[in-house]
Structure formats: C-alpha cells, structure tokens
Amino acid sequence: NAGVTQTPKFRVLKTGQSMTLLCAQDMNHEYMYWYRQDPGMGLRLIHYSVGEGTTAKGEVPDGYNVSRLKKQNFLLGLESAAPSQTSVYFCASSLSGRNTDTQYFGPGTRLTVL
Amino acid sequence: KQEVTQIPAALSVPEGENLVLNCSFTDSAIYNLQWFRQDPGKGLTSLLLIQSSQREQTSGRLNASLDKSSGRSTLYIAASQPGDSATYLCAVSGNQFYFGTGTSLTVIP
C-alpha cells in the first residue's frame, strides 16, 4: 500500500501560470481533501470530495478548482497562479465522513509562485 | 467559524519528562478530535482520534482527553524521548475540518 501520494513534490510557477496537482490513494477511500499549510495559520481546507464525481468548497476555495473523475484520484488546479498561493499543499483521504474515520495525509507539494 | 488554538506554540523538555500539550476550540458541535504529528518537511500522521462521545484515548505512551463542553483537549506524552521531537497538531471535525497551528516539541537528550 502506497497510501496517499502527491505529484509533484516541488514546483515553481510564475504569476499567471496554471498547473495541476495530483493526489492518488490506493485505500479505496470515499472522501478526499485538499489543504494548504501556511506559517502561523495552520492547515486550511480548500476543497473536498465525498465520492467519485462530487466536489465541495472548503474554507479557502477561491482561485482553485478540483475534479474527482476517478475514486482514487483528486486533482487540484490553479488556473492563474498568484504569489498568495505560495504554500505547502497537502492531500488527505478518509474511508468516509464518520466520526470514527482517520484522515491519511500525503507528503505534500511545496509550491512557490514568483 | 470554528477556531482552534494550541498553547504553547513551542516547548522544549529534557528527555524522560512527562508533558502535556493543549488544544482548545470554540464550537463544541464536533464529530471528533484528532491529534497528529508532523515531522519537518513531511505530511501529517494521525496519533489518536477521540469521538465526540468519548472522553479519552490511549496509544502507548500517548493519552488524549476530550472535554467537549469546555472546548478543550490535552495530549499527554509520558517519558518523552528525542524521537518525539516534532510538531503536534490537533484538528476538530464538524461540518468541516479545522486545524490548530501546532505545538513544536523538542526533547533534549
């Protein structure tokens, strides 16, 4: 079991460029999440998905789009990157949304927008 | 909006000491509370999950308690070791997940 993997690990973009972050999980989890982690602000939920073909907004969704075409993959897109999107991005998954379910995290993607 | 606070932000202790990390939250309508560990440059690893109906959970040298009515949780680490050095985060789940900013723990050999 690889668990939760993220691609790429590092990326540098110029303002206005676009990119897609890929998250994959091999645990057959229904729920998947995208967070960003910034110094002094903790992790904040960007978007999440409760199953294949579904997505929902989290706390800080502006400037990001997501897709969940396959159950095992959750993509995070930046259409026009801004310096404020410089951050470390984490993907996570959980079996369901039940209160007994733990979230499993990927290793993160460090994104710098110049 | 749920606010999660962790105090202290940083803590340094000698090896072998018992220690307590604190987490407080403003909205008691939660499904569960989780404690995570994060090593530098790494993702988060779940340590303990306490359901809203539970009072505490234990795993090895770790014990987490939850007082939902007062909006508080503590993580107790017994007989600390240098390998425990990491950042510890708590997170509460309600309609969404909300994380604290973490406590950076250093255990000095």
Short mmCIF file of C-alpha atoms in Angstrom, two decimals:
data_model
loop_
_atom_site.label_atom_id
_atom_site.label_comp_id
_atom_site.label_asym_id
_atom_site.label_seq_id
_atom_site.Cartn_x
_atom_site.Cartn_y
_atom_site.Cartn_z
CA ASN A 1 0.00 0.00 0.00
CA ALA A 2 1.45 3.34 -1.06
CA GLY A 3 -1.25 5.19 0.92
CA VAL A 4 -1.67 8.76 -0.30
CA THR A 5 0.77 10.06 -2.89
CA GLN A 6 1.14 13.54 -4.34
CA THR A 7 2.70 14.74 -7.56
CA PRO A 8 4.83 16.84 -7.90
CA LYS A 9 6.80 17.32 -4.67
CA PHE A 10 8.07 20.77 -5.59
CA ARG A 11 7.07 23.35 -8.20
CA VAL A 12 7.94 26.94 -9.01
CA LEU A 13 5.48 28.95 -11.09
CA LYS A 14 5.40 32.47 -12.44
CA THR A 15 2.38 34.65 -11.72
CA GLY A 16 -0.42 33.85 -14.14
CA GLN A 17 0.73 30.33 -14.99
CA SER A 18 -1.50 27.34 -14.44
CA MET A 19 -0.83 23.92 -13.01
CA THR A 20 -2.50 20.81 -11.65
CA LEU A 21 -1.57 18.93 -8.51
CA LEU A 22 -2.38 15.23 -8.49
CA CYS A 23 -3.36 13.22 -5.44
CA ALA A 24 -3.80 9.46 -5.55
CA GLN A 25 -4.87 6.99 -2.87
CA ASP A 26 -4.95 3.20 -3.01
CA MET A 27 -7.06 2.59 0.11
CA ASN A 28 -10.47 2.72 -1.61
CA HIS A 29 -11.41 5.77 0.44
CA GLU A 30 -14.55 7.68 -0.40
CA TYR A 31 -13.54 11.07 0.99
CA MET A 32 -10.60 13.14 -0.24
CA TYR A 33 -9.40 16.59 0.78
CA TRP A 34 -7.03 19.34 -0.30
CA TYR A 35 -5.43 21.59 2.33
CA ARG A 36 -2.90 24.36 2.28
CA GLN A 37 -0.46 24.97 5.13
CA ASP A 38 0.93 28.42 5.76
CA PRO A 39 3.17 29.57 8.61
CA GLY A 40 1.17 30.73 11.60
CA MET A 41 -2.16 29.76 10.04
CA GLY A 42 -2.28 26.01 10.31
CA LEU A 43 -3.90 23.80 7.70
CA ARG A 44 -6.91 25.20 5.90
CA LEU A 45 -9.35 23.17 3.83
CA ILE A 46 -9.53 24.23 0.17
CA HIS A 47 -11.91 21.70 -1.38
CA TYR A 48 -13.07 18.22 -0.59
CA SER A 49 -14.92 15.33 -2.19
CA VAL A 50 -17.30 12.82 -0.65
CA GLY A 51 -17.16 10.42 -3.57
CA GLU A 52 -16.34 9.96 -7.23
CA GLY A 53 -17.80 12.77 -9.32
CA THR A 54 -18.52 15.05 -6.35
CA THR A 55 -16.68 18.11 -5.02
CA ALA A 56 -17.43 20.77 -2.43
CA LYS A 57 -15.85 24.02 -1.24
CA GLY A 58 -13.90 24.26 1.95
CA GLU A 59 -12.73 27.25 3.91
CA VAL A 60 -10.48 28.85 1.27
CA PRO A 61 -11.65 27.74 -2.21
CA ASP A 62 -11.06 30.94 -4.22
CA GLY A 63 -8.52 30.62 -7.02
CA TYR A 64 -8.64 26.81 -7.06
CA ASN A 65 -10.66 24.19 -8.89
CA VAL A 66 -10.86 20.45 -8.29
CA SER A 67 -12.04 17.32 -10.03
CA ARG A 68 -12.69 13.75 -8.88
CA LEU A 69 -13.23 11.79 -12.09
CA LYS A 70 -11.91 8.56 -10.57
CA LYS A 71 -12.38 7.42 -6.99
CA GLN A 72 -8.66 7.08 -6.38
CA ASN A 73 -7.63 10.49 -7.77
CA PHE A 74 -8.32 14.05 -6.66
CA LEU A 75 -6.88 16.88 -8.77
CA LEU A 76 -6.29 20.45 -7.61
CA GLY A 77 -5.95 23.09 -10.30
CA LEU A 78 -4.65 26.63 -10.23
CA GLU A 79 -5.87 28.45 -13.33
CA SER A 80 -3.86 31.66 -12.87
CA ALA A 81 -1.33 31.37 -10.07
CA ALA A 82 -0.77 34.29 -7.70
CA PRO A 83 2.03 34.87 -5.15
CA SER A 84 -0.59 34.47 -2.38
CA GLN A 85 -0.90 30.82 -3.43
CA THR A 86 2.67 30.11 -2.40
CA SER A 87 2.20 27.40 0.18
CA VAL A 88 2.57 23.74 1.02
CA TYR A 89 -0.36 21.73 -0.26
CA PHE A 90 -1.48 18.51 1.38
CA CYS A 91 -3.92 15.94 0.14
CA ALA A 92 -5.71 13.61 2.55
CA SER A 93 -8.25 10.84 2.38
CA SER A 94 -10.59 9.04 4.75
CA LEU A 95 -12.77 5.97 4.43
CA SER A 96 -15.90 8.03 4.92
CA GLY A 97 -17.03 11.06 6.92
CA ARG A 98 -17.97 9.06 10.01
CA ASN A 99 -16.68 10.31 13.32
CA THR A 100 -14.55 7.19 13.67
CA ASP A 101 -12.58 7.76 10.49
CA THR A 102 -8.98 8.96 10.50
CA GLN A 103 -7.57 11.14 7.75
CA TYR A 104 -4.46 9.89 6.00
CA PHE A 105 -2.16 12.53 4.56
CA GLY A 106 0.19 12.66 1.61
CA PRO A 107 3.75 14.03 1.88
CA GLY A 108 2.85 17.46 0.49
CA THR A 109 3.69 19.64 -2.50
CA ARG A 110 5.73 22.79 -1.94
CA LEU A 111 4.59 25.46 -4.42
CA THR A 112 6.28 28.79 -4.95
CA VAL A 113 4.67 31.45 -7.14
CA LEU A 114 7.02 34.22 -8.23
CA LYS B 1 -16.48 29.72 12.38
CA GLN B 2 -14.59 27.20 14.46
CA GLU B 3 -11.35 28.49 15.95
CA VAL B 4 -8.73 26.01 17.18
CA THR B 5 -5.90 27.22 19.41
CA GLN B 6 -2.84 25.34 20.61
CA ILE B 7 -0.73 26.51 23.51
CA PRO B 8 2.21 26.64 23.82
CA ALA B 9 3.46 27.24 20.28
CA ALA B 10 6.81 25.71 21.20
CA LEU B 11 8.03 23.54 24.04
CA SER B 12 11.46 22.21 24.95
CA VAL B 13 11.86 19.50 27.59
CA PRO B 14 14.63 17.16 28.78
CA GLU B 15 14.38 13.51 27.86
CA GLY B 16 12.29 11.42 30.23
CA GLU B 17 9.96 14.21 31.26
CA ASN B 18 6.18 13.83 31.07
CA LEU B 19 4.45 16.64 29.22
CA VAL B 20 1.04 17.97 28.26
CA LEU B 21 0.03 19.73 25.07
CA ASN B 22 -3.15 21.76 24.98
CA CYS B 23 -5.82 22.32 22.35
CA SER B 24 -8.92 24.47 22.66
CA PHE B 25 -11.80 25.02 20.27
CA THR B 26 -14.68 27.48 20.22
CA ASP B 27 -17.60 25.41 18.89
CA SER B 28 -18.46 22.27 20.85
CA ALA B 29 -20.55 20.81 17.99
CA ILE B 30 -17.83 18.45 16.76
CA TYR B 31 -17.84 14.88 15.47
CA ASN B 32 -14.36 14.04 16.64
CA LEU B 33 -10.98 15.46 17.57
CA GLN B 34 -7.71 14.14 16.24
CA TRP B 35 -4.12 14.63 17.25
CA PHE B 36 -1.50 14.49 14.51
CA ARG B 37 2.26 14.51 14.40
CA GLN B 38 4.18 16.34 11.66
CA ASP B 39 7.90 15.92 11.12
CA PRO B 40 9.79 18.67 9.25
CA GLY B 41 9.07 18.58 5.53
CA LYS B 42 6.64 15.69 5.90
CA GLY B 43 2.93 15.06 5.92
CA LEU B 44 0.77 14.50 8.97
CA THR B 45 0.48 11.21 10.79
CA SER B 46 -2.59 10.51 12.89
CA LEU B 47 -1.80 9.68 16.52
CA LEU B 48 -5.16 9.48 18.24
CA LEU B 49 -8.80 10.06 17.35
CA ILE B 50 -11.41 10.77 20.01
CA GLN B 51 -15.05 10.57 19.04
CA SER B 52 -17.30 13.29 20.39
CA SER B 53 -18.95 10.78 22.76
CA GLN B 54 -15.62 9.67 24.22
CA ARG B 55 -13.55 11.19 26.99
CA GLU B 56 -10.10 9.82 26.20
CA GLN B 57 -8.00 7.56 24.02
CA THR B 58 -4.66 5.93 24.71
CA SER B 59 -1.93 4.59 22.47
CA GLY B 60 1.32 3.51 24.06
CA ARG B 61 2.88 6.50 25.83
CA LEU B 62 0.22 8.84 24.48
CA ASN B 63 -3.07 9.73 26.13
CA ALA B 64 -5.53 12.22 24.73
CA SER B 65 -8.52 13.58 26.61
CA LEU B 66 -11.54 15.49 25.40
CA ASP B 67 -13.86 17.80 27.33
CA LYS B 68 -16.32 18.85 24.69
CA SER B 69 -18.40 21.08 26.93
CA SER B 70 -15.42 23.26 27.81
CA GLY B 71 -13.89 23.03 24.33
CA ARG B 72 -10.60 21.52 25.46
CA SER B 73 -8.37 18.59 24.68
CA THR B 74 -4.98 17.59 26.05
CA LEU B 75 -2.32 15.27 24.70
CA TYR B 76 -0.22 13.69 27.43
CA ILE B 77 3.15 12.22 26.46
CA ALA B 78 4.78 10.04 29.08
CA ALA B 79 8.53 9.56 29.44
CA SER B 80 9.42 11.74 26.46
CA GLN B 81 12.16 10.66 24.04
CA PRO B 82 14.22 12.58 21.47
CA GLY B 83 12.27 10.76 18.75
CA ASP B 84 9.12 12.52 19.97
CA SER B 85 10.52 15.81 18.66
CA ALA B 86 8.04 17.05 16.05
CA THR B 87 5.11 19.42 15.64
CA TYR B 88 1.85 18.20 17.14
CA LEU B 89 -1.43 19.41 15.67
CA CYS B 90 -4.98 18.95 16.80
CA ALA B 91 -7.95 19.04 14.46
CA VAL B 92 -11.67 19.07 15.08
CA SER B 93 -14.30 17.91 12.64
CA GLY B 94 -17.73 19.40 12.41
CA ASN B 95 -19.14 20.42 9.06
CA GLN B 96 -15.51 20.78 8.00
CA PHE B 97 -12.11 20.06 9.47
CA TYR B 98 -10.33 22.80 11.40
CA PHE B 99 -6.70 22.56 12.50
CA GLY B 100 -4.72 24.33 15.17
CA THR B 101 -1.35 25.90 14.33
CA GLY B 102 0.50 23.26 16.31
CA THR B 103 2.97 22.92 19.15
CA SER B 104 6.60 22.40 18.17
CA LEU B 105 8.13 19.96 20.65
CA THR B 106 11.86 19.47 21.18
CA VAL B 107 13.01 16.70 23.51
CA ILE B 108 16.62 17.26 24.58
CA PRO B 109 18.77 14.15 25.10
#
